[in-house]
PDB file of C-alpha atoms in Angstrom:
ATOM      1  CA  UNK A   1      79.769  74.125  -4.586  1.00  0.00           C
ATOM      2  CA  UNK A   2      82.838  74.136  -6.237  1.00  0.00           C
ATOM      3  CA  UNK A   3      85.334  70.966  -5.940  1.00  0.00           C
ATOM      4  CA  UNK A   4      87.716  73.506  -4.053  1.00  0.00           C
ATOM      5  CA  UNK A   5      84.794  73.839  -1.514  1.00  0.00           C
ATOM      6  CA  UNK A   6      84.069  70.452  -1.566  1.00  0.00           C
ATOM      7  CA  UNK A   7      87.377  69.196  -0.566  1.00  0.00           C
ATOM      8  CA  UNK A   8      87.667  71.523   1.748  1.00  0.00           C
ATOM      9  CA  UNK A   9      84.734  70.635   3.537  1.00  0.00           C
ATOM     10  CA  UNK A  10      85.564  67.408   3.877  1.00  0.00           C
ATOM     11  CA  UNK A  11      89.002  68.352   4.845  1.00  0.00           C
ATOM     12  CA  UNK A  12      87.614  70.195   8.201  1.00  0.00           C
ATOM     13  CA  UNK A  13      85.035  66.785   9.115  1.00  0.00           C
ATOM     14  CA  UNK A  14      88.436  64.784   9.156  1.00  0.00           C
ATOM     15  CA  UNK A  15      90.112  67.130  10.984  1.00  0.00           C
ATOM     16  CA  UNK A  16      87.531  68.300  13.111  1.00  0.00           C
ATOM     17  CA  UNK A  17      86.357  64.881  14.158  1.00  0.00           C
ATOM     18  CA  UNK A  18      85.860  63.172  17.714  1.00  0.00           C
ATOM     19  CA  UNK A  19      85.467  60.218  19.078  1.00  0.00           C
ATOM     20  CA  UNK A  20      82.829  59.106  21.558  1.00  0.00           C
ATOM     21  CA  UNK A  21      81.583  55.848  23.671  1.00  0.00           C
ATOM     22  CA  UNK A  22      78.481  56.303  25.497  1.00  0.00           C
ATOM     23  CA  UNK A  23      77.443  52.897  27.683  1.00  0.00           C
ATOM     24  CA  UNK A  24      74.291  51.775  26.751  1.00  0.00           C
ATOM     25  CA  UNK A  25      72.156  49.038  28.899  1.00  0.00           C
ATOM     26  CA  UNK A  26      72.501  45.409  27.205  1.00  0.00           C
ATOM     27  CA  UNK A  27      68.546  45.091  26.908  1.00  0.00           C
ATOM     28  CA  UNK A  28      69.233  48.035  24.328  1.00  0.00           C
ATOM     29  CA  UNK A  29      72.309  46.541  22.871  1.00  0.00           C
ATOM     30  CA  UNK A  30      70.172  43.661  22.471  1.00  0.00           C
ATOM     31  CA  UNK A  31      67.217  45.368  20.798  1.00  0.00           C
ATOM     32  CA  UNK A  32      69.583  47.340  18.712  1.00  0.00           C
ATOM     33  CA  UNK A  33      71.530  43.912  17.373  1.00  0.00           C
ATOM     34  CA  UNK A  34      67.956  41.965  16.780  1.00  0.00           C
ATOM     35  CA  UNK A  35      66.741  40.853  13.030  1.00  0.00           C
ATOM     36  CA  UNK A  36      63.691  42.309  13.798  1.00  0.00           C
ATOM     37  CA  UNK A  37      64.915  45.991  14.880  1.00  0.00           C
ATOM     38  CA  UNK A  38      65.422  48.500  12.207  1.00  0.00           C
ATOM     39  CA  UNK A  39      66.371  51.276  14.803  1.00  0.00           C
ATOM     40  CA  UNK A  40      69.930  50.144  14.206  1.00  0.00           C
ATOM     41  CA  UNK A  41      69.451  51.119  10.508  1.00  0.00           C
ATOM     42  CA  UNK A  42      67.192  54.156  11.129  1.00  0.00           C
ATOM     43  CA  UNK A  43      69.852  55.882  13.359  1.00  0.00           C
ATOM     44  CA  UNK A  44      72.706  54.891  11.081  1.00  0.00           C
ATOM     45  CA  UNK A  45      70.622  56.255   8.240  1.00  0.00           C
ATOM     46  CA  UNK A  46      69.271  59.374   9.751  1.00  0.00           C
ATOM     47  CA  UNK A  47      73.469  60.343  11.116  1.00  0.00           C
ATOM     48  CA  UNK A  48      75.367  59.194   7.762  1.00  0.00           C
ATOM     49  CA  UNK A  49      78.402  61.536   8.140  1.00  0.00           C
ATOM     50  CA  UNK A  50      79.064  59.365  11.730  1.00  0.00           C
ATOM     51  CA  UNK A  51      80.587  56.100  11.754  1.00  0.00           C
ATOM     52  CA  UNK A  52      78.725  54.165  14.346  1.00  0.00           C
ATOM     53  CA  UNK A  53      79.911  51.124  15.790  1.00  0.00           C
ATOM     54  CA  UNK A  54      78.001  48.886  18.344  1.00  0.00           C
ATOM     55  CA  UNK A  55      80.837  46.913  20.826  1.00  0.00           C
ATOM     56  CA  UNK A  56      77.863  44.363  22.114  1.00  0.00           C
ATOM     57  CA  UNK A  57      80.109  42.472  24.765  1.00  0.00           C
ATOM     58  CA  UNK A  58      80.901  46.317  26.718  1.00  0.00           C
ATOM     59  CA  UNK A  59      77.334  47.458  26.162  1.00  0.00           C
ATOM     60  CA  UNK A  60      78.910  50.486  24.348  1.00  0.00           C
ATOM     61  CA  UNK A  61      78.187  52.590  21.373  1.00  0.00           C
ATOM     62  CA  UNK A  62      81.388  54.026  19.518  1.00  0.00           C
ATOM     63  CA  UNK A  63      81.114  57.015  17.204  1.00  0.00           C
ATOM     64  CA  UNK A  64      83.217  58.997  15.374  1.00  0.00           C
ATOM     65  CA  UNK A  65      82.458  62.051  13.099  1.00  0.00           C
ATOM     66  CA  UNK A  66      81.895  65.965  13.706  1.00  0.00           C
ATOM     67  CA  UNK A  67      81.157  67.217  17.446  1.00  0.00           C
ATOM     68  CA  UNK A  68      77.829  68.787  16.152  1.00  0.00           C
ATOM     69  CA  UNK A  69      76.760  65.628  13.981  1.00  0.00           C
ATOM     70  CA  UNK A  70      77.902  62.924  17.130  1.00  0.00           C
ATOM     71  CA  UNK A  71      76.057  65.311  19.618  1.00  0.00           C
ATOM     72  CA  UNK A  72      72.962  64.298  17.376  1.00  0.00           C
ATOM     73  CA  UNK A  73      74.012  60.553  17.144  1.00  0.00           C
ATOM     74  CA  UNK A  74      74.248  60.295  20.661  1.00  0.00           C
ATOM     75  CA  UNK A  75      70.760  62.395  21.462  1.00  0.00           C
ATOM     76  CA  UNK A  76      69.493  59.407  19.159  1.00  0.00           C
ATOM     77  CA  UNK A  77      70.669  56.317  21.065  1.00  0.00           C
ATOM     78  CA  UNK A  78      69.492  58.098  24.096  1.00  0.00           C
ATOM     79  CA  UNK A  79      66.118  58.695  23.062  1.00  0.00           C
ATOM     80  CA  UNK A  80      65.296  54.839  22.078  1.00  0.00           C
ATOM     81  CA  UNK A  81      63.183  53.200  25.236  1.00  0.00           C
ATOM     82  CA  UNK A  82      63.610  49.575  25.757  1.00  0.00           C
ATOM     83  CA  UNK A  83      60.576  48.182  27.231  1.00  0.00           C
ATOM     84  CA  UNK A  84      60.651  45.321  28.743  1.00  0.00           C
ATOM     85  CA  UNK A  85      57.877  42.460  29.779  1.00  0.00           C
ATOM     86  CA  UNK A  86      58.499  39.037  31.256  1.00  0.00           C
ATOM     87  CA  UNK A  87      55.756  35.963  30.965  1.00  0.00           C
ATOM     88  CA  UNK A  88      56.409  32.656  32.159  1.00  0.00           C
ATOM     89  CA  UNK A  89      55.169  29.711  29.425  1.00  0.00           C
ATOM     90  CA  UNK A  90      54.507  26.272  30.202  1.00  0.00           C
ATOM     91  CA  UNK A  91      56.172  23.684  28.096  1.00  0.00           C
ATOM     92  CA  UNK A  92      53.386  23.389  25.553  1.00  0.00           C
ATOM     93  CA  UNK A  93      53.251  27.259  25.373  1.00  0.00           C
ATOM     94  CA  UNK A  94      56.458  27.328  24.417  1.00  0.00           C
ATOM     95  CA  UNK A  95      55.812  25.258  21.467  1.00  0.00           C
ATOM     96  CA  UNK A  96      52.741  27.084  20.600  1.00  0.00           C
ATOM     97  CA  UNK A  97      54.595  30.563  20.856  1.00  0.00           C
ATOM     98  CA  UNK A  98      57.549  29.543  18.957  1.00  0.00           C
ATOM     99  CA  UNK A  99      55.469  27.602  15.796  1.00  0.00           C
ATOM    100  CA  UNK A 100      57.040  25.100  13.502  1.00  0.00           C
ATOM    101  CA  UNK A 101      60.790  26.492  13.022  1.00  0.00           C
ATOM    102  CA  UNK A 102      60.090  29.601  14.585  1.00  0.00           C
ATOM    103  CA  UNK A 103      57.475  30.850  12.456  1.00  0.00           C
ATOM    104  CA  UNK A 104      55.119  31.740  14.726  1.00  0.00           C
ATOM    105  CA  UNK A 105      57.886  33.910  17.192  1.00  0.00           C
ATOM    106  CA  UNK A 106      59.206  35.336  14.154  1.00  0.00           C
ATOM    107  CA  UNK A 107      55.895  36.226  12.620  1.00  0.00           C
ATOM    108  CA  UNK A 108      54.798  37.861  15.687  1.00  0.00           C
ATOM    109  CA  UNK A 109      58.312  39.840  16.119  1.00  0.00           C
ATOM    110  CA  UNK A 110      58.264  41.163  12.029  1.00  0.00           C
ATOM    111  CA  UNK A 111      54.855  42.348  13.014  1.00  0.00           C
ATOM    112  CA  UNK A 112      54.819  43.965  15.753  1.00  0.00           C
ATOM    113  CA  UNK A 113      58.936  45.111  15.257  1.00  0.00           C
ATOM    114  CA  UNK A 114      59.792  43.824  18.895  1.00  0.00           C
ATOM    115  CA  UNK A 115      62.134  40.841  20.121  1.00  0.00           C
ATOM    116  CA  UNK A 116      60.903  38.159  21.952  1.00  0.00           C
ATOM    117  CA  UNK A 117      63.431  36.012  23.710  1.00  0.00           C
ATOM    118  CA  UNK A 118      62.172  32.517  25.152  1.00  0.00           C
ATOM    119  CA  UNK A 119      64.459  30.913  27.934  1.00  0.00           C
TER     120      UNK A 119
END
């Protein structure tokens, strides 16, 4: 392409561009945010012509970019599935699942690319 083309181009994605929210539930706000989630990163990567911006505290995602190339962003978030499981630990499980400094918990969670929240 020629840098007449080029500029163009990128002429019509600023001019052309939306904005969109789409609410989100917190459990995936959460999963998206986690050190151990690399969805985040894989949608971001995988939509690079959309600015993506996660607004935790409204459990909304904000994008902005091309109708067509949003459209995708948005089929994205949509398509993640949060699942969730709750198990009640005794004191001394607690200690056993979290390790010395967290190792253990954040072992597990780097393996298995999950979060594990203990309350």
């Amino acid at each position: 392409e020629s840098a007449a083309e080029e500029a163009v181009k990128e002429l019509e994605n600023l001019t052309l561009a939306v904005d969109e929210e789409i609410e989100v539930s917190a459990e995936l706000i959460t999963y998206l945010l986690s050190q151990h989630s690399d969805i985040l990163s894989k949608i971001k990567d995988d939509n690079p012509d959309v600015f993506i911006n996660v607004l935790a505290k409204i459990t909304r995602i904000h994008m902005r970019g091309h109708p067509a190339k949003v459209s995708k962003a948005k089929s994205d978030f949509h398509s993640v599935q949060v699942v969730s499981k709750t198990r009640t630990l005794t004191g001394r499980e607690v200690a056993i699942v979290v390790g010395k400094t967290g190792s253990t918990i954040n072992s597990i969670s780097d393996k298995h690319s999950v979060v594990i929240q203990v309350s």
